[in-house]
Short mmCIF file of C-alpha atoms in Angstrom, two decimals:
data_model
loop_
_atom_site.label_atom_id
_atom_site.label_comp_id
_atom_site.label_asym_id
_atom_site.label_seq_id
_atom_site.Cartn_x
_atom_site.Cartn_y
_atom_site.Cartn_z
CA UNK A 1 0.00 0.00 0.00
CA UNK A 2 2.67 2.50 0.81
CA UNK A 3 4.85 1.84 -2.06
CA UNK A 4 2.01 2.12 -4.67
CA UNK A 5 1.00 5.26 -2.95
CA UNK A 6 4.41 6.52 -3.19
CA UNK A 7 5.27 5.44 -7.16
CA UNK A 8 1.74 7.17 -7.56
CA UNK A 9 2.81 10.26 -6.68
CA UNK A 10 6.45 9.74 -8.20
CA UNK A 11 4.65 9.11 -11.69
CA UNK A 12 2.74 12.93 -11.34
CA UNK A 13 6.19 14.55 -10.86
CA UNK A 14 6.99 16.69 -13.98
CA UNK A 15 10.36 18.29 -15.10
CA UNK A 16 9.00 21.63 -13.37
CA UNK A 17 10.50 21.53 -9.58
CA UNK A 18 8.29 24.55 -8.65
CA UNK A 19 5.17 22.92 -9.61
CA UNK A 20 5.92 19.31 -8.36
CA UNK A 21 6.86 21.27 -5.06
CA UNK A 22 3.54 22.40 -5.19
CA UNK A 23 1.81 19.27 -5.94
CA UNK A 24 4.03 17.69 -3.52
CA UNK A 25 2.12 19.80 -0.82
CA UNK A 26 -1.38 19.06 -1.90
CA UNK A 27 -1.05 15.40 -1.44
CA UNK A 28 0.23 15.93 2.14
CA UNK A 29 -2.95 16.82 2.90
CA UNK A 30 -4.61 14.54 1.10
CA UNK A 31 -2.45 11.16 3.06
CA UNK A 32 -2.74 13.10 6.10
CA UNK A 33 -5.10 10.44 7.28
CA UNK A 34 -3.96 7.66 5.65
CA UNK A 35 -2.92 3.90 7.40
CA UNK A 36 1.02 4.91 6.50
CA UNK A 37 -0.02 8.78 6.79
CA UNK A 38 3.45 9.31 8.59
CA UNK A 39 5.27 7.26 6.37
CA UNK A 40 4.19 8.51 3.42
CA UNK A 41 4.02 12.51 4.86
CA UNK A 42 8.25 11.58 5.56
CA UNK A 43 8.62 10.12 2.08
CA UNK A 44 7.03 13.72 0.43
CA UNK A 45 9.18 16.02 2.70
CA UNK A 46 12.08 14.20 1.55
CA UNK A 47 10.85 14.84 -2.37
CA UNK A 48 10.35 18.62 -1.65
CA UNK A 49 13.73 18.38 -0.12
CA UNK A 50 14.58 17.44 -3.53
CA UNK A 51 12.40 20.12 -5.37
CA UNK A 52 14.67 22.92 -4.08
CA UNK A 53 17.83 24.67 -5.17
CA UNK A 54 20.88 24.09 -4.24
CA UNK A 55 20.86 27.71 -2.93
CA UNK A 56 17.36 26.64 -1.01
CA UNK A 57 18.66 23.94 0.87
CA UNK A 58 21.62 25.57 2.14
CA UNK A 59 19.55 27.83 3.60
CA UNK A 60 17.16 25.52 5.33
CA UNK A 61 20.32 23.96 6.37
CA UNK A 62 21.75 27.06 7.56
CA UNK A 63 18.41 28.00 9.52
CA UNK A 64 18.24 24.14 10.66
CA UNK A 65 21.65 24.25 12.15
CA UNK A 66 21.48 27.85 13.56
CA UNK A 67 18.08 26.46 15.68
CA UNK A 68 18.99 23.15 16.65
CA UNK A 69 17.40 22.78 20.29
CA UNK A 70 19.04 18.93 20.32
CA UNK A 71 22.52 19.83 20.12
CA UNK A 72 21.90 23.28 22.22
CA UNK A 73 20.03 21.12 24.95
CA UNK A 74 23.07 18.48 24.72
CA UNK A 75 25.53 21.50 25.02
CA UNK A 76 23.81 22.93 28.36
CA UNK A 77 23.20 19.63 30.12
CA UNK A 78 27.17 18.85 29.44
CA UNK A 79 28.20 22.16 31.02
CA UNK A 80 26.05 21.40 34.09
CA UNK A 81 27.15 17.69 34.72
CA UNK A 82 30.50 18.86 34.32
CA UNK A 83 30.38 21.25 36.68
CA UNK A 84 28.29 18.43 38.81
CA UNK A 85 25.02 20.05 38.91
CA UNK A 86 23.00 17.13 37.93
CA UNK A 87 20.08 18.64 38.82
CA UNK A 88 19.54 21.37 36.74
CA UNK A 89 20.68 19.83 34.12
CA UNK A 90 18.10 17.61 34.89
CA UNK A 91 15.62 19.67 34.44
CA UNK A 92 16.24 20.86 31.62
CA UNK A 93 16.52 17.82 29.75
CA UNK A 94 12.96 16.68 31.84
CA UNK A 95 11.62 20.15 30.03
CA UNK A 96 12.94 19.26 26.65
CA UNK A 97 11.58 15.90 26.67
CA UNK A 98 8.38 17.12 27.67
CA UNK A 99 8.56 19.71 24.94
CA UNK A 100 9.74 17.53 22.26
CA UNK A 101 8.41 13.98 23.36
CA UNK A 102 8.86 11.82 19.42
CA UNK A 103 11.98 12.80 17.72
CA UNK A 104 13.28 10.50 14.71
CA UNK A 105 10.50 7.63 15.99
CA UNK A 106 10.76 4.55 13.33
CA UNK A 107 7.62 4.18 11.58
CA UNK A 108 6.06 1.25 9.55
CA UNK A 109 8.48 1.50 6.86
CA UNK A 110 11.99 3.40 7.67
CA UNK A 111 14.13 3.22 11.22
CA UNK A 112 16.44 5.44 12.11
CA UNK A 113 20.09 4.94 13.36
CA UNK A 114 23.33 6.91 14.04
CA UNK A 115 26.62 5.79 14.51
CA UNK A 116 29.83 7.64 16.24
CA UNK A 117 32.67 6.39 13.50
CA UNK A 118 32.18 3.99 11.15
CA UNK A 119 33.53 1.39 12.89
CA UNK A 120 29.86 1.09 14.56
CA UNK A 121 27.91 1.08 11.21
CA UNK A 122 30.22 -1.75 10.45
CA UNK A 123 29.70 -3.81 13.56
CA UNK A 124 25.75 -2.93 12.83
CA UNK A 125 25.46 -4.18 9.73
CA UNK A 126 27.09 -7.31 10.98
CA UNK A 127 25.65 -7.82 13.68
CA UNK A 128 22.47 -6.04 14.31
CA UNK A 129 20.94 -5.10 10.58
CA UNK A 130 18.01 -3.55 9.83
CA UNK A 131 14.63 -4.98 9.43
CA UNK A 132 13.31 -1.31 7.38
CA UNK A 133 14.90 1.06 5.46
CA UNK A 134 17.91 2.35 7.44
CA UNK A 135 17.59 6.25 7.59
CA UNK A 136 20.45 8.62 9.08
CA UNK A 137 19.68 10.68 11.76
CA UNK A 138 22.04 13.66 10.69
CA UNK A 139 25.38 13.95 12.57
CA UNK A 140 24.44 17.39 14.25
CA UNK A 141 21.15 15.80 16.02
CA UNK A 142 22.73 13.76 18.48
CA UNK A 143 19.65 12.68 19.86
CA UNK A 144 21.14 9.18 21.21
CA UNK A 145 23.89 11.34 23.18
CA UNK A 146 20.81 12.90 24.48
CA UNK A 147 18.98 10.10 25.64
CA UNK A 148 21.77 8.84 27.04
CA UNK A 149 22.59 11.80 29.52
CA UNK A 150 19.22 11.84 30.15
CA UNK A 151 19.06 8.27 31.27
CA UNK A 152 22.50 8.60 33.22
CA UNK A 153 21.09 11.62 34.98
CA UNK A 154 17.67 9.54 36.13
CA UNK A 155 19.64 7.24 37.15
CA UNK A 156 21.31 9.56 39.73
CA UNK A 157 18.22 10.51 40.46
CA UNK A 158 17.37 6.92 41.34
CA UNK A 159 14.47 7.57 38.89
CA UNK A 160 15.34 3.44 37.52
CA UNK A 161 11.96 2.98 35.34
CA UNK A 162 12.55 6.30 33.63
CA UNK A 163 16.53 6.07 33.13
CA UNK A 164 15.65 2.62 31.86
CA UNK A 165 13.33 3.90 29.24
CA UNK A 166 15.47 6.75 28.13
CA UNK A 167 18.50 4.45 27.78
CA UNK A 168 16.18 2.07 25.37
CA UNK A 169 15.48 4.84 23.41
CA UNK A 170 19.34 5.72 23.05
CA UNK A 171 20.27 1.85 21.95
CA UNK A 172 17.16 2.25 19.36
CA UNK A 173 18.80 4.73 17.82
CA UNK A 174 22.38 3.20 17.85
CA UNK A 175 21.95 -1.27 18.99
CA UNK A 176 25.98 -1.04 19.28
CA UNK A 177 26.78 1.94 21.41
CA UNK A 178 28.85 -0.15 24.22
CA UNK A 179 28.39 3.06 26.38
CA UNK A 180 25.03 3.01 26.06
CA UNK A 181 24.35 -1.04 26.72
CA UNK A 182 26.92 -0.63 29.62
CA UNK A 183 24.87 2.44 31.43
CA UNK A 184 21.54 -0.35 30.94
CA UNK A 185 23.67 -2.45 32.81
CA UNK A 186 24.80 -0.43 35.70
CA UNK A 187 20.74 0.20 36.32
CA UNK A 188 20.24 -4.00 36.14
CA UNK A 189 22.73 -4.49 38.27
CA UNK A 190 20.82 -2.51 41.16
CA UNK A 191 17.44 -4.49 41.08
CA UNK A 192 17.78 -8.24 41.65
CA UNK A 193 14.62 -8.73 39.47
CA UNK A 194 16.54 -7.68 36.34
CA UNK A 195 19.79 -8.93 37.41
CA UNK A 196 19.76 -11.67 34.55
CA UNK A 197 19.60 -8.55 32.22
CA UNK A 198 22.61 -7.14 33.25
CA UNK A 199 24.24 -10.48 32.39
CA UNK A 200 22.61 -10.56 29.12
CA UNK A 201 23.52 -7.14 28.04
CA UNK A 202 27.32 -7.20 29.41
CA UNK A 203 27.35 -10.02 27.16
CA UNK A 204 26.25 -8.18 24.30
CA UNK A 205 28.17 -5.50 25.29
CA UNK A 206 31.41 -8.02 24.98
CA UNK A 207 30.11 -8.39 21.37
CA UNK A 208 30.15 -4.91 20.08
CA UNK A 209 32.88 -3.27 22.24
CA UNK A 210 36.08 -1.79 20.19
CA UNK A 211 38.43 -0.53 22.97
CA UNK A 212 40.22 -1.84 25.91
CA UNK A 213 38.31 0.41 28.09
CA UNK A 214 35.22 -0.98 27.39
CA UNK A 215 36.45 -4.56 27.38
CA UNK A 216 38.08 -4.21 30.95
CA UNK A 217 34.48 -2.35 32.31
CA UNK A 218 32.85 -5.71 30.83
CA UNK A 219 34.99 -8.08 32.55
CA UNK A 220 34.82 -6.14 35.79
CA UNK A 221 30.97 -6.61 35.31
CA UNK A 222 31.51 -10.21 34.64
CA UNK A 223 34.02 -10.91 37.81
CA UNK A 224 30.98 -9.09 40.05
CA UNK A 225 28.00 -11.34 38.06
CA UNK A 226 30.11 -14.90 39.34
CA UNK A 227 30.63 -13.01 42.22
CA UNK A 228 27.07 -12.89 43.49
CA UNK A 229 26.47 -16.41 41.38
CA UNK A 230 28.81 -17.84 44.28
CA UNK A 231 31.39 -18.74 41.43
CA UNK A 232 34.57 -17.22 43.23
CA UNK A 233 37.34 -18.95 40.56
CA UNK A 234 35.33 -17.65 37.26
CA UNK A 235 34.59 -14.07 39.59
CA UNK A 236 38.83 -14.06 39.61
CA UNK A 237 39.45 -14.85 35.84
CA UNK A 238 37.31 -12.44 34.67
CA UNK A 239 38.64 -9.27 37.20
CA UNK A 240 42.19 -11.03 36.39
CA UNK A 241 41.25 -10.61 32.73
CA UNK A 242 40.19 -7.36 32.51
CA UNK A 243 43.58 -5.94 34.12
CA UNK A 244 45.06 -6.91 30.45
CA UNK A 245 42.86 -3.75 29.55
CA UNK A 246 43.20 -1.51 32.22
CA UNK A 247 45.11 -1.88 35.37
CA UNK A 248 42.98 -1.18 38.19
CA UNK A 249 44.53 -0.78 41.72
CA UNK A 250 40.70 -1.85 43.27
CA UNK A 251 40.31 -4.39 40.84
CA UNK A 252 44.01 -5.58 41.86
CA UNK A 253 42.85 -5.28 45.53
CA UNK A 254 39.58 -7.16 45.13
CA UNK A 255 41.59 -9.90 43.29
CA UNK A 256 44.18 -10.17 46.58
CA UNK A 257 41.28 -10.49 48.83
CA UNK A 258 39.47 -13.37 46.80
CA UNK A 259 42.90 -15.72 46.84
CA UNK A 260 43.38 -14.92 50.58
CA UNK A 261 39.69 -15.31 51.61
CA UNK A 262 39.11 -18.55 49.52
CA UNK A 263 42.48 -19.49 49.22
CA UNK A 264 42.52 -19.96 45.02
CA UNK A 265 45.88 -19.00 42.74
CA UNK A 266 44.56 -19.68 39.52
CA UNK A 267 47.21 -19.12 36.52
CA UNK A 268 46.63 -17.25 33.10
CA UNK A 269 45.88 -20.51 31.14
CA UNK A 270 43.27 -21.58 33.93
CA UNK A 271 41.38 -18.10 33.77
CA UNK A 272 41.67 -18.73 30.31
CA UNK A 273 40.03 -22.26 30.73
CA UNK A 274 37.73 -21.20 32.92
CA UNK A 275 35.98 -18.03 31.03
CA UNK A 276 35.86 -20.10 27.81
CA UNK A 277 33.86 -23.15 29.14
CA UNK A 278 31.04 -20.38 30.15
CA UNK A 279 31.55 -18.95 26.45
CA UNK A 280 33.37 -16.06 27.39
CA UNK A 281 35.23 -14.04 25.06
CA UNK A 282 38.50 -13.29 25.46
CA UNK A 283 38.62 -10.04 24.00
CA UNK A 284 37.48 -8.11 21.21
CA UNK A 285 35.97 -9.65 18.05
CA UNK A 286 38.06 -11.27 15.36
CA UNK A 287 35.60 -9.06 12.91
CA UNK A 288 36.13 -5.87 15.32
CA UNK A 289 39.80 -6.00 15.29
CA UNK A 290 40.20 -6.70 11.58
CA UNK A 291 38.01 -3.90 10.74
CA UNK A 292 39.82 -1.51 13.00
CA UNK A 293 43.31 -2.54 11.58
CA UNK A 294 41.53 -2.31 8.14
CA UNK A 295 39.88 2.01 8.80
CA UNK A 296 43.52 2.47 10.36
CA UNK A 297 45.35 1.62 7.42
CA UNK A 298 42.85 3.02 4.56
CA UNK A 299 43.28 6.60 6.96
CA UNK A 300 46.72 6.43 6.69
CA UNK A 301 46.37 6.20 3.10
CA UNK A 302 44.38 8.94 2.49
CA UNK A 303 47.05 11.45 4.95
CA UNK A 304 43.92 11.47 7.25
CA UNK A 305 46.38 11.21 9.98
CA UNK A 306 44.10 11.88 13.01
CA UNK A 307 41.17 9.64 12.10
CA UNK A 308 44.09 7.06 11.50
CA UNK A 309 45.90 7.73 14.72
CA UNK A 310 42.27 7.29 16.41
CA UNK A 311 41.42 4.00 14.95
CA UNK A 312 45.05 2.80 15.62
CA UNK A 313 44.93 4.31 19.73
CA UNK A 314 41.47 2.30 19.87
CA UNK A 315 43.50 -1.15 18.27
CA UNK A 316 46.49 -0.98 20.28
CA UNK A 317 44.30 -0.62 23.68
CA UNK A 318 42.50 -4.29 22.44
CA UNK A 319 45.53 -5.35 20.85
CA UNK A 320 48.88 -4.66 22.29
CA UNK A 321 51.55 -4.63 19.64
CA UNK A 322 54.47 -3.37 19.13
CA UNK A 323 54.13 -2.80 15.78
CA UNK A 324 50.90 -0.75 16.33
CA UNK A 325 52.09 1.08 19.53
CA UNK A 326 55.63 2.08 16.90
CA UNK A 327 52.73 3.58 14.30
CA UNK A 328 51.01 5.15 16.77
CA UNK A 329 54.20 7.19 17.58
CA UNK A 330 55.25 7.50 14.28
CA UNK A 331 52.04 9.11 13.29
CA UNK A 332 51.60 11.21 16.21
CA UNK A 333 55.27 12.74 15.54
CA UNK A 334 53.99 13.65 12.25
CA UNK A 335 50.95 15.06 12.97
CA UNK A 336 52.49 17.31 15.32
CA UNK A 337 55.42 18.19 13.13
CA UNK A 338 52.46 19.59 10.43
CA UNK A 339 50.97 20.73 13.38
CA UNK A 340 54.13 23.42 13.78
CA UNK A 341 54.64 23.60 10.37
CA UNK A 342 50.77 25.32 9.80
CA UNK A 343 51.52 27.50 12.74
CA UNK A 344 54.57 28.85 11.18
CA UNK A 345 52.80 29.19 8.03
#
């Protein structure tokens, strides 16, 4: 029904982009009550998009991104939770919500996603997919960023069922965000009702994540998970296991007090053992890690020598090599010798 109505309205176009503007705007009206009204009403808007100049749509764009109340909310909330007033900020994300409660909602026929390099569109479209038409949410409306400080800041709040809902909406928008999934867990792990859910979603979080940060927060989550499952040996592989990621002095601590309290040594190999017989991953992706190496490389190629040195910073913390760690300095030299050079210039 929706693609006949569409290809209907495609076939009445005409070489004139003034009058199919115009006729574009009649039939608005007309599906404005139709079953796929909203689907059809986004699929128009994006053919008058088309209709107008070039000079037109830099103008929309340049009214668009002068009045952009997501990125100017996102802007003001940061400034307030870095300066560790949670509560206003609070409020004024409660008050933007409330003003602006369905923003980039999938419909019957598209869903929309955004990604934060294109390392996640990758591990999307492996992973995840799309069931509808994938549709961008454009880069300056970072409405996932949004729901996710909002959710983070309920969650303060203790406000669980709300910071729950907020974070949902966040992973809708991007299903790989490890920050994101990793924030849902923090809330699970509070409730004992939902306490299987923040096993489930560490795991998937151990699926999508791309740097050693993440991957030592995930183990840490494991090692407390076996912890309360009474599995003391499995709860010291995995905090023994995320220290290849990030060394921890707590995590080093809590490790010390497990062998002395239940008097276990267990070696590398046996952690090893141990967190593969319950499926455990150890580490990132084989897909993850070839795909970073592969966006490293092509950046260097192309003398993009930041986005390279990024993707390169983000494989050496999952895979420590020397030959990485010797590019990283190599390219970070270089960047800062063009760096001088420009300023002399």
């Amino acid at each position: 029904m929706y693609h006949k109505v569409i290809e209907d309205i495609k076939r009445n176009l005409g070489e004139n982009k003034d009058l199919n503007r115009k006729y574009l705007i009649s039939q608005i009206e007309i599906y404005k009550t139709h079953e796929y009204s909203t689907e059809i009403i986004k699929e128009i808007s994006r053919m008058i998009w088309e209709c107008l100049t070039p000079e037109e749509q830099k103008e929309f764009a340049r009214i668009v991104n002068e009045e952009n109340p997501i990125k100017e909310t996102l802007i003001e909330a940061e400034f307030y939770i870095q300066n560790n007033d949670y509560e206003t900020a609070l409020e004024k994300l409660d008050s933007f919500f409330k003003t602006h409660p369905k923003l980039y909602e999938n419909d019957k026929i598209n869903e929309y996603h955004s990604f934060s390099n294109p390392l996640e569109e990758l591990i999307f479209n492996e992973f995840v997919g799309c069931e509808k038409k994938l549709r961008f949410i454009p880069e300056d409306q970072p409405l996932d960023d949004l729901y996710y400080a909002y959710g983070f800041l309920l969650r303060d709040a203790s406000r669980l069922d709300e910071a729950e809902s907020a974070l949902k909406k966040a992973l809708q928008i991007n299903p790989v965000s490890t920050k994101i999934i990793l924030e849902l867990c923090d809330i699970y792990k509070m409730r004992t009702p939902t306490f299987n859910k923040f096993y489930f979603y560490t795991m998937d979080a151990l699926k999508y994540a791309y740097s050693g940060y993440e991957l030592a927060r995930i183990y840490r989550n494991l090692g407390f998970y076996y912890y309360e499952e009474n599995n003391i040996e499995l709860t010291i592989a995995c905090y023994m296991h995320s220290l290849k990621f990030e060394n921890d002095p707590f995590v080093v601590q809590r490790i010390e007090q497990l062998e002395n309290n239940y008097n276990i040594i267990l070696t590398e190999e046996e952690c090893q053992e141990l967190m593969q017989d319950k499926h455990i991953k150890l580490g990132a992706h084989p897909f993850i890690i070839k795909n970073l190496e592969k966006l490293a490389i092509e950046y260097e190629q192309d003398k993009l020598l930041n986005q390279a040195l990024f993707f390169y910073r983000l494989l050496y913390s999952v895979k420590k090599e020397d030959k990485t760690f010797n590019k990283i300095k190599q390219l970070d030299f270089q960047t800062r010798r063009n760096k001088r050079k420009n300023l002399i210039i």
